[in-house]
Amino acid sequence: MKLPENLIQKLVVRKQNNALRQLPYTSASIDFTSNDYIGFSNSAAIFNKTHQYLLDTNCTKNGATGSRLISGNHSLYKITETFIAQFHESESALIFNSGYDANVGFFSAVPQRNDVILYDELSHASIRDGILMSNAKSYKFNHNDFEDLERLILKHQNIAIPSGEKEKKTVLNTIYIVTESVFSMDGDCPNLEELVVLSEKYNCYLVIDEAHALGVFGEKGEGLVQFLGLHNRVFARVMTFGKGLGCHGAAVLGSEELKEYLVNFARSFIYTTGLSPHSVATIFIAYQQLEIEKETIEKLRQNIVYFNQQKKLLGLQPMFVRSKSAIQSAIIPGNENVKEVAKKMLDKGFDVKAIVSPTVPEGQERLRFCIHSYNTQEEIIEVLNLLSSFVF
């Protein structure tokens, strides 16, 4: 059956703007694209330890498929969630099937009608989709601009709530502040210390997505919030495993009461099949591996520093978004321009992702370099030399 005409036209517009998304194929090129920051997705140690753990514990026998509220809540969940909570110094951890599911489940369930959500304008699509499903009012603040955020707090902290047919009363309502510790397209970080102070000043509930910080920041890759010692002053953290841990799933960290609430009201948790014992065991083993992979995490940090040093030496720094994370973005305006540079990179054996509009605003198209522990200094020098030769 033919696709409806209005949908065909949307594809036509994408093609005309040179913005049509297509599924990429795995290449043998040098990887500056994947989010596998410390190489866990290809770790033989994690693969072998996971299978051995399943054999030793015989956990696959209680791995019936189904929602975790029916038959899918096998014993590995409790073991793994307990370990994650201890690792992150949190009261509790609740595993979701993906970071997208975690954000959609949290933001569609927790903020209530008459609550207010204030979110960074560059927040991930999964956060924004969850907010759209919420009954709360929502407003975006300028990226990492806490003066703008405070303006919105002052504007929306008091609302009139109907308390009867003829009566309204003004109350101090619940405000949720939402941001990311590392932004996925720019790779930059907000001033979390300042943000925590601001949220405490106005009794706001701070929620931080740490998808691109897990495995990158902290002595054990525990994430930026915990590395800064702010974890006990944040209402909730979302840890996604598909980046630094190289496996499926995510967890919401917070109080025991928050976990109980999500189990009862987060629809993306309730109405879906739970992860298999193998998937949960992989998460468990990957977290254990973080505790013994300090040299690998340190190598990633060294590569990030080296990348920043080299782009400065080559005069490339002005075209890059300022970042101390594993994500380094070089702005090359125009979909056609940035895709052409990415193609030239690939022809030379380097896989670097072109990010085009509308994923990013028009004029902010960029090459997004992802740095890994397994990239060599020679590869970093060569890929930046190629960039220099293509843009200058």
Short mmCIF file of C-alpha atoms in Angstrom, two decimals:
data_model
loop_
_atom_site.label_atom_id
_atom_site.label_comp_id
_atom_site.label_asym_id
_atom_site.label_seq_id
_atom_site.Cartn_x
_atom_site.Cartn_y
_atom_site.Cartn_z
CA MET A 1 0.00 0.00 0.00
CA LYS A 2 1.29 3.42 -0.95
CA LEU A 3 2.40 5.88 1.73
CA PRO A 4 -0.12 8.74 2.30
CA GLU A 5 0.64 11.78 0.16
CA ASN A 6 1.26 14.13 3.10
CA LEU A 7 3.93 11.75 4.40
CA ILE A 8 5.53 11.47 0.97
CA GLN A 9 5.76 15.28 0.85
CA LYS A 10 7.57 15.36 4.18
CA LEU A 11 10.17 12.95 2.74
CA VAL A 12 10.45 15.10 -0.39
CA VAL A 13 11.22 18.17 1.73
CA ARG A 14 13.90 16.26 3.63
CA LYS A 15 15.51 15.20 0.35
CA GLN A 16 15.36 18.74 -1.04
CA ASN A 17 17.11 20.02 2.11
CA ASN A 18 19.73 17.28 1.88
CA ALA A 19 18.57 16.20 5.36
CA LEU A 20 17.12 12.74 4.67
CA ARG A 21 18.14 10.27 7.36
CA GLN A 22 19.36 6.87 6.21
CA LEU A 23 20.49 3.89 8.23
CA PRO A 24 24.31 3.76 8.31
CA TYR A 25 26.23 0.53 8.00
CA THR A 26 29.09 -0.47 10.24
CA SER A 27 32.37 0.35 8.56
CA ALA A 28 35.95 -0.68 9.12
CA SER A 29 36.96 2.97 9.31
CA ILE A 30 38.63 4.53 12.34
CA ASP A 31 35.88 5.29 14.82
CA PHE A 32 35.24 8.92 15.72
CA THR A 33 31.46 8.45 15.57
CA SER A 34 30.18 5.94 18.13
CA ASN A 35 29.29 6.71 21.75
CA ASP A 36 31.32 3.71 22.88
CA TYR A 37 33.67 6.01 24.78
CA ILE A 38 35.67 3.36 26.67
CA GLY A 39 35.21 0.43 24.30
CA PHE A 40 32.84 -1.60 26.46
CA SER A 41 30.59 -2.65 23.56
CA ASN A 42 33.49 -4.66 22.11
CA SER A 43 34.92 -5.82 25.43
CA ALA A 44 35.79 -9.52 25.38
CA ALA A 45 36.13 -9.40 29.17
CA ILE A 46 32.55 -8.19 29.64
CA PHE A 47 31.24 -10.69 27.08
CA ASN A 48 32.99 -13.65 28.70
CA LYS A 49 32.26 -12.61 32.30
CA THR A 50 28.57 -12.12 31.49
CA HIS A 51 28.18 -15.60 30.07
CA GLN A 52 30.15 -17.17 32.88
CA TYR A 53 28.05 -15.34 35.45
CA LEU A 54 24.83 -16.61 33.87
CA LEU A 55 26.18 -20.16 33.89
CA ASP A 56 27.41 -19.96 37.48
CA THR A 57 24.21 -18.47 38.88
CA ASN A 58 21.76 -20.34 36.62
CA CYS A 59 19.82 -17.08 36.34
CA THR A 60 18.37 -17.82 32.92
CA LYS A 61 15.89 -20.29 34.43
CA ASN A 62 13.78 -17.50 35.92
CA GLY A 63 13.86 -15.32 32.82
CA ALA A 64 10.26 -15.55 31.63
CA THR A 65 9.31 -12.73 29.28
CA GLY A 66 6.74 -10.16 30.29
CA SER A 67 6.35 -6.89 32.09
CA ARG A 68 8.34 -6.67 35.32
CA LEU A 69 5.00 -6.40 37.09
CA ILE A 70 3.93 -9.78 35.68
CA SER A 71 6.63 -12.38 34.97
CA GLY A 72 9.66 -10.42 33.78
CA ASN A 73 11.09 -9.33 37.13
CA HIS A 74 13.80 -12.02 37.40
CA SER A 75 16.23 -12.07 40.33
CA LEU A 76 19.03 -10.34 38.41
CA TYR A 77 17.10 -7.07 38.49
CA LYS A 78 17.32 -6.78 42.27
CA ILE A 79 21.01 -7.71 42.29
CA THR A 80 21.86 -5.23 39.55
CA GLU A 81 19.71 -2.34 40.80
CA THR A 82 21.21 -2.74 44.28
CA PHE A 83 24.73 -2.65 42.82
CA ILE A 84 23.95 0.40 40.66
CA ALA A 85 22.48 2.28 43.63
CA GLN A 86 25.57 1.55 45.73
CA PHE A 87 27.91 2.46 42.88
CA HIS A 88 26.20 5.83 42.41
CA GLU A 89 25.65 6.45 46.15
CA SER A 90 21.90 6.65 45.62
CA GLU A 91 19.02 5.32 47.71
CA SER A 92 17.63 3.42 44.76
CA ALA A 93 17.96 2.61 41.08
CA LEU A 94 15.21 1.54 38.71
CA ILE A 95 16.20 -0.03 35.39
CA PHE A 96 14.36 0.92 32.20
CA ASN A 97 14.81 -0.67 28.76
CA SER A 98 16.53 2.42 27.33
CA GLY A 99 17.39 6.01 28.08
CA TYR A 100 14.47 7.07 25.92
CA ASP A 101 12.08 4.92 27.98
CA ALA A 102 13.53 6.29 31.22
CA ASN A 103 13.07 9.92 30.24
CA VAL A 104 9.63 9.43 28.72
CA GLY A 105 8.53 7.40 31.75
CA PHE A 106 9.86 9.90 34.28
CA PHE A 107 8.66 13.15 32.74
CA SER A 108 5.26 11.85 31.69
CA ALA A 109 4.56 10.50 35.20
CA VAL A 110 6.27 12.63 37.84
CA PRO A 111 5.40 16.30 37.13
CA GLN A 112 1.69 16.83 37.80
CA ARG A 113 -0.99 19.21 36.61
CA ASN A 114 -0.21 22.72 37.96
CA ASP A 115 3.49 21.80 38.28
CA VAL A 116 6.04 23.59 36.12
CA ILE A 117 8.95 22.08 34.15
CA LEU A 118 11.82 24.38 33.20
CA TYR A 119 14.17 22.68 30.75
CA ASP A 120 17.31 23.64 28.87
CA GLU A 121 16.47 24.48 25.27
CA LEU A 122 19.02 21.91 24.03
CA SER A 123 17.61 19.04 26.10
CA HIS A 124 17.49 15.67 24.35
CA ALA A 125 14.44 14.64 22.31
CA SER A 126 13.57 11.92 24.84
CA ILE A 127 13.26 14.56 27.59
CA ARG A 128 11.13 16.80 25.38
CA ASP A 129 8.89 13.89 24.34
CA GLY A 130 8.33 12.98 27.97
CA ILE A 131 7.51 16.59 28.82
CA LEU A 132 4.97 16.71 25.97
CA MET A 133 3.20 13.74 27.57
CA SER A 134 3.07 15.44 30.96
CA ASN A 135 0.13 17.41 32.33
CA ALA A 136 2.52 19.99 33.75
CA LYS A 137 3.24 23.34 32.14
CA SER A 138 6.68 23.55 30.57
CA TYR A 139 9.01 26.36 29.50
CA LYS A 140 12.51 26.26 28.04
CA PHE A 141 15.37 28.43 29.23
CA ASN A 142 18.30 29.61 27.14
CA HIS A 143 21.09 27.08 26.95
CA ASN A 144 23.10 27.01 30.20
CA ASP A 145 21.76 30.49 31.02
CA PHE A 146 20.86 30.49 34.70
CA GLU A 147 19.84 34.14 34.73
CA ASP A 148 17.15 33.23 32.23
CA LEU A 149 16.28 30.18 34.34
CA GLU A 150 15.92 32.28 37.50
CA ARG A 151 13.69 34.71 35.62
CA LEU A 152 11.39 31.83 34.72
CA ILE A 153 11.42 30.47 38.27
CA LEU A 154 10.34 33.85 39.65
CA LYS A 155 7.67 34.15 36.98
CA HIS A 156 6.13 30.72 37.55
CA GLN A 157 6.76 29.81 41.17
CA ASN A 158 3.35 31.03 42.38
CA ILE A 159 0.13 30.01 40.67
CA ALA A 160 -3.55 30.24 41.45
CA ILE A 161 -5.08 26.80 42.03
CA PRO A 162 -8.88 26.35 42.20
CA SER A 163 -9.89 25.17 45.68
CA GLY A 164 -13.64 25.33 45.14
CA GLU A 165 -16.27 26.47 42.68
CA LYS A 166 -15.83 30.17 43.49
CA GLU A 167 -12.50 30.29 45.25
CA LYS A 168 -8.88 30.25 44.15
CA LYS A 169 -5.80 30.41 46.31
CA THR A 170 -2.19 31.14 45.44
CA VAL A 171 0.24 28.42 46.46
CA LEU A 172 3.94 27.71 46.04
CA ASN A 173 3.90 25.09 43.31
CA THR A 174 6.38 22.37 42.41
CA ILE A 175 9.02 23.35 39.85
CA TYR A 176 11.22 20.80 38.11
CA ILE A 177 14.49 21.98 36.54
CA VAL A 178 15.82 19.73 33.80
CA THR A 179 19.22 19.67 32.13
CA GLU A 180 22.00 17.34 30.98
CA SER A 181 25.45 17.03 32.53
CA VAL A 182 26.94 16.62 29.02
CA PHE A 183 24.92 17.77 26.01
CA SER A 184 24.83 15.23 23.23
CA MET A 185 25.30 17.57 20.27
CA ASP A 186 27.60 20.26 21.72
CA GLY A 187 29.46 18.17 24.31
CA ASP A 188 29.46 21.09 26.73
CA CYS A 189 28.53 21.00 30.42
CA PRO A 190 26.47 23.39 32.56
CA ASN A 191 27.86 24.83 35.77
CA LEU A 192 26.26 22.20 37.99
CA GLU A 193 27.44 23.72 41.27
CA GLU A 194 25.70 26.99 40.39
CA LEU A 195 22.61 25.15 39.19
CA VAL A 196 22.31 23.14 42.42
CA VAL A 197 22.56 26.34 44.50
CA LEU A 198 19.87 27.98 42.37
CA SER A 199 17.52 25.00 42.64
CA GLU A 200 17.96 24.91 46.42
CA LYS A 201 17.37 28.66 46.70
CA TYR A 202 13.88 28.26 45.26
CA ASN A 203 13.15 24.70 46.50
CA CYS A 204 13.07 23.31 42.96
CA TYR A 205 13.47 19.64 42.03
CA LEU A 206 16.58 19.18 39.89
CA VAL A 207 16.70 16.35 37.31
CA ILE A 208 19.91 15.67 35.39
CA ASP A 209 20.39 13.36 32.42
CA GLU A 210 23.89 11.83 32.61
CA ALA A 211 23.76 9.75 29.41
CA HIS A 212 27.05 11.12 28.06
CA ALA A 213 28.84 11.42 31.41
CA LEU A 214 28.68 7.78 32.56
CA GLY A 215 32.04 6.14 31.93
CA VAL A 216 33.63 9.51 31.12
CA PHE A 217 33.73 11.63 34.30
CA GLY A 218 34.91 10.49 37.71
CA GLU A 219 37.63 8.12 38.86
CA LYS A 220 35.38 5.15 38.10
CA GLY A 221 33.36 6.82 35.35
CA GLU A 222 30.51 7.44 37.79
CA GLY A 223 29.32 10.60 36.04
CA LEU A 224 29.77 14.33 36.47
CA VAL A 225 27.21 14.92 39.25
CA GLN A 226 28.77 12.35 41.54
CA PHE A 227 32.30 13.38 40.56
CA LEU A 228 31.46 16.91 41.77
CA GLY A 229 29.92 15.57 44.99
CA LEU A 230 26.47 16.93 44.18
CA HIS A 231 24.53 13.66 43.99
CA ASN A 232 22.79 14.08 47.35
CA ARG A 233 21.49 17.49 46.27
CA VAL A 234 19.82 16.32 43.05
CA PHE A 235 16.28 14.92 42.95
CA ALA A 236 16.90 12.43 40.14
CA ARG A 237 19.64 11.32 37.76
CA VAL A 238 19.09 9.37 34.54
CA MET A 239 21.94 7.01 33.65
CA THR A 240 21.88 5.60 30.12
CA PHE A 241 23.96 2.48 29.46
CA GLY A 242 24.06 2.59 25.65
CA LYS A 243 26.96 5.05 25.61
CA GLY A 244 29.79 4.57 28.11
CA LEU A 245 28.67 1.09 29.22
CA GLY A 246 28.14 -0.18 25.68
CA CYS A 247 24.95 -2.12 26.47
CA HIS A 248 21.18 -1.76 26.53
CA GLY A 249 19.16 -0.07 29.24
CA ALA A 250 19.12 2.89 31.61
CA ALA A 251 18.37 3.62 35.25
CA VAL A 252 16.66 6.40 37.16
CA LEU A 253 18.49 7.15 40.41
CA GLY A 254 16.73 8.75 43.35
CA SER A 255 14.91 8.05 46.58
CA GLU A 256 13.10 4.83 47.43
CA GLU A 257 9.84 6.78 47.26
CA LEU A 258 10.64 7.94 43.72
CA LYS A 259 11.33 4.34 42.67
CA GLU A 260 8.04 3.18 44.18
CA TYR A 261 6.20 5.99 42.40
CA LEU A 262 7.73 5.15 39.01
CA VAL A 263 6.90 1.46 39.40
CA ASN A 264 3.28 2.48 39.89
CA PHE A 265 2.88 5.30 37.38
CA ALA A 266 5.63 5.30 34.70
CA ARG A 267 3.87 3.79 31.70
CA SER A 268 7.07 3.08 29.73
CA PHE A 269 8.12 0.88 32.67
CA ILE A 270 4.77 -0.77 33.38
CA TYR A 271 3.58 -1.61 29.88
CA THR A 272 6.65 -3.14 28.28
CA THR A 273 8.54 -6.43 28.35
CA GLY A 274 11.41 -6.38 30.82
CA LEU A 275 14.99 -6.86 29.68
CA SER A 276 16.24 -10.44 29.41
CA PRO A 277 18.52 -11.96 32.07
CA HIS A 278 21.39 -11.70 29.59
CA SER A 279 20.85 -7.95 29.11
CA VAL A 280 20.61 -7.27 32.84
CA ALA A 281 23.65 -9.45 33.54
CA THR A 282 25.59 -7.43 30.96
CA ILE A 283 24.68 -4.22 32.80
CA PHE A 284 25.79 -5.76 36.09
CA ILE A 285 29.13 -6.98 34.72
CA ALA A 286 29.75 -3.67 32.88
CA TYR A 287 29.31 -1.76 36.14
CA GLN A 288 31.72 -4.12 37.87
CA GLN A 289 34.16 -3.58 35.01
CA LEU A 290 34.02 0.19 35.54
CA GLU A 291 35.55 -0.33 38.97
CA ILE A 292 38.64 -2.04 37.47
CA GLU A 293 39.00 -0.05 34.23
CA LYS A 294 40.53 3.06 35.76
CA GLU A 295 43.44 3.05 33.29
CA THR A 296 41.03 2.92 30.34
CA ILE A 297 38.99 5.83 31.72
CA GLU A 298 42.20 7.78 32.32
CA LYS A 299 43.30 7.07 28.72
CA LEU A 300 40.02 8.56 27.50
CA ARG A 301 40.66 11.70 29.54
CA GLN A 302 44.17 11.98 28.12
CA ASN A 303 42.81 11.66 24.58
CA ILE A 304 40.24 14.40 25.23
CA VAL A 305 42.99 16.73 26.48
CA TYR A 306 45.22 15.81 23.53
CA PHE A 307 42.41 16.45 21.03
CA ASN A 308 41.81 19.90 22.52
CA GLN A 309 45.53 20.70 22.45
CA GLN A 310 45.92 19.67 18.82
CA LYS A 311 42.88 21.55 17.52
CA LYS A 312 44.30 24.67 19.18
CA LEU A 313 47.75 24.15 17.63
CA LEU A 314 46.18 23.74 14.19
CA GLY A 315 44.09 26.90 14.53
CA LEU A 316 40.85 24.91 14.53
CA GLN A 317 39.64 25.92 17.97
CA PRO A 318 37.39 28.82 16.83
CA MET A 319 35.21 26.45 14.79
CA PHE A 320 34.66 24.06 17.71
CA VAL A 321 32.07 24.32 20.47
CA ARG A 322 33.90 24.60 23.78
CA SER A 323 33.91 21.16 25.37
CA LYS A 324 35.94 19.15 27.87
CA SER A 325 33.91 15.99 27.27
CA ALA A 326 34.31 13.15 24.80
CA ILE A 327 32.03 14.99 22.33
CA GLN A 328 33.77 17.60 20.18
CA SER A 329 31.71 19.46 17.57
CA ALA A 330 33.13 21.51 14.70
CA ILE A 331 30.55 23.90 13.24
CA ILE A 332 30.39 23.69 9.43
CA PRO A 333 27.21 25.52 8.33
CA GLY A 334 25.04 23.96 5.63
CA ASN A 335 23.84 20.39 5.26
CA GLU A 336 25.59 19.93 1.94
CA ASN A 337 28.87 21.37 3.21
CA VAL A 338 29.12 19.28 6.37
CA LYS A 339 28.07 16.07 4.61
CA GLU A 340 30.71 16.65 1.96
CA VAL A 341 33.44 17.04 4.58
CA ALA A 342 32.23 13.89 6.36
CA LYS A 343 32.36 11.99 3.06
CA LYS A 344 35.92 13.15 2.43
CA MET A 345 36.83 11.99 5.94
CA LEU A 346 35.31 8.58 5.27
CA ASP A 347 37.16 8.30 1.96
CA LYS A 348 40.36 8.75 3.97
CA GLY A 349 39.37 6.03 6.42
CA PHE A 350 37.90 8.12 9.27
CA ASP A 351 34.29 7.77 10.38
CA VAL A 352 33.10 11.17 11.67
CA LYS A 353 29.39 11.94 11.91
CA ALA A 354 27.83 14.89 10.08
CA ILE A 355 24.97 16.36 12.12
CA VAL A 356 22.57 18.22 9.86
CA SER A 357 19.50 20.38 10.37
CA PRO A 358 16.80 19.90 11.55
CA THR A 359 18.57 17.75 14.19
CA VAL A 360 20.48 20.95 15.01
CA PRO A 361 19.35 24.48 14.10
CA GLU A 362 19.99 25.66 10.55
CA GLY A 363 23.42 27.25 10.40
CA GLN A 364 24.66 25.10 13.31
CA GLU A 365 25.39 21.97 11.30
CA ARG A 366 28.53 20.26 12.53
CA LEU A 367 30.99 17.43 12.39
CA ARG A 368 30.60 15.58 15.68
CA PHE A 369 33.81 13.89 16.81
CA CYS A 370 33.46 11.28 19.55
CA ILE A 371 36.73 10.59 21.35
CA HIS A 372 37.45 7.10 22.69
CA SER A 373 39.98 5.49 24.97
CA TYR A 374 41.06 3.30 22.04
CA ASN A 375 41.82 6.17 19.65
CA THR A 376 45.56 6.72 19.29
CA GLN A 377 47.29 10.07 19.33
CA GLU A 378 48.38 9.42 15.74
CA GLU A 379 44.72 8.99 14.71
CA ILE A 380 43.77 12.21 16.50
CA ILE A 381 46.52 14.17 14.77
CA GLU A 382 45.65 12.73 11.37
CA VAL A 383 41.90 13.33 11.60
CA LEU A 384 42.43 16.95 12.68
CA ASN A 385 44.97 17.51 9.92
CA LEU A 386 42.41 16.21 7.44
CA LEU A 387 39.77 18.57 8.84
CA SER A 388 42.19 21.47 8.50
CA SER A 389 42.94 20.58 4.88
CA PHE A 390 39.24 20.32 4.02
CA VAL A 391 38.05 23.57 5.61
CA PHE A 392 41.00 25.94 5.06
#
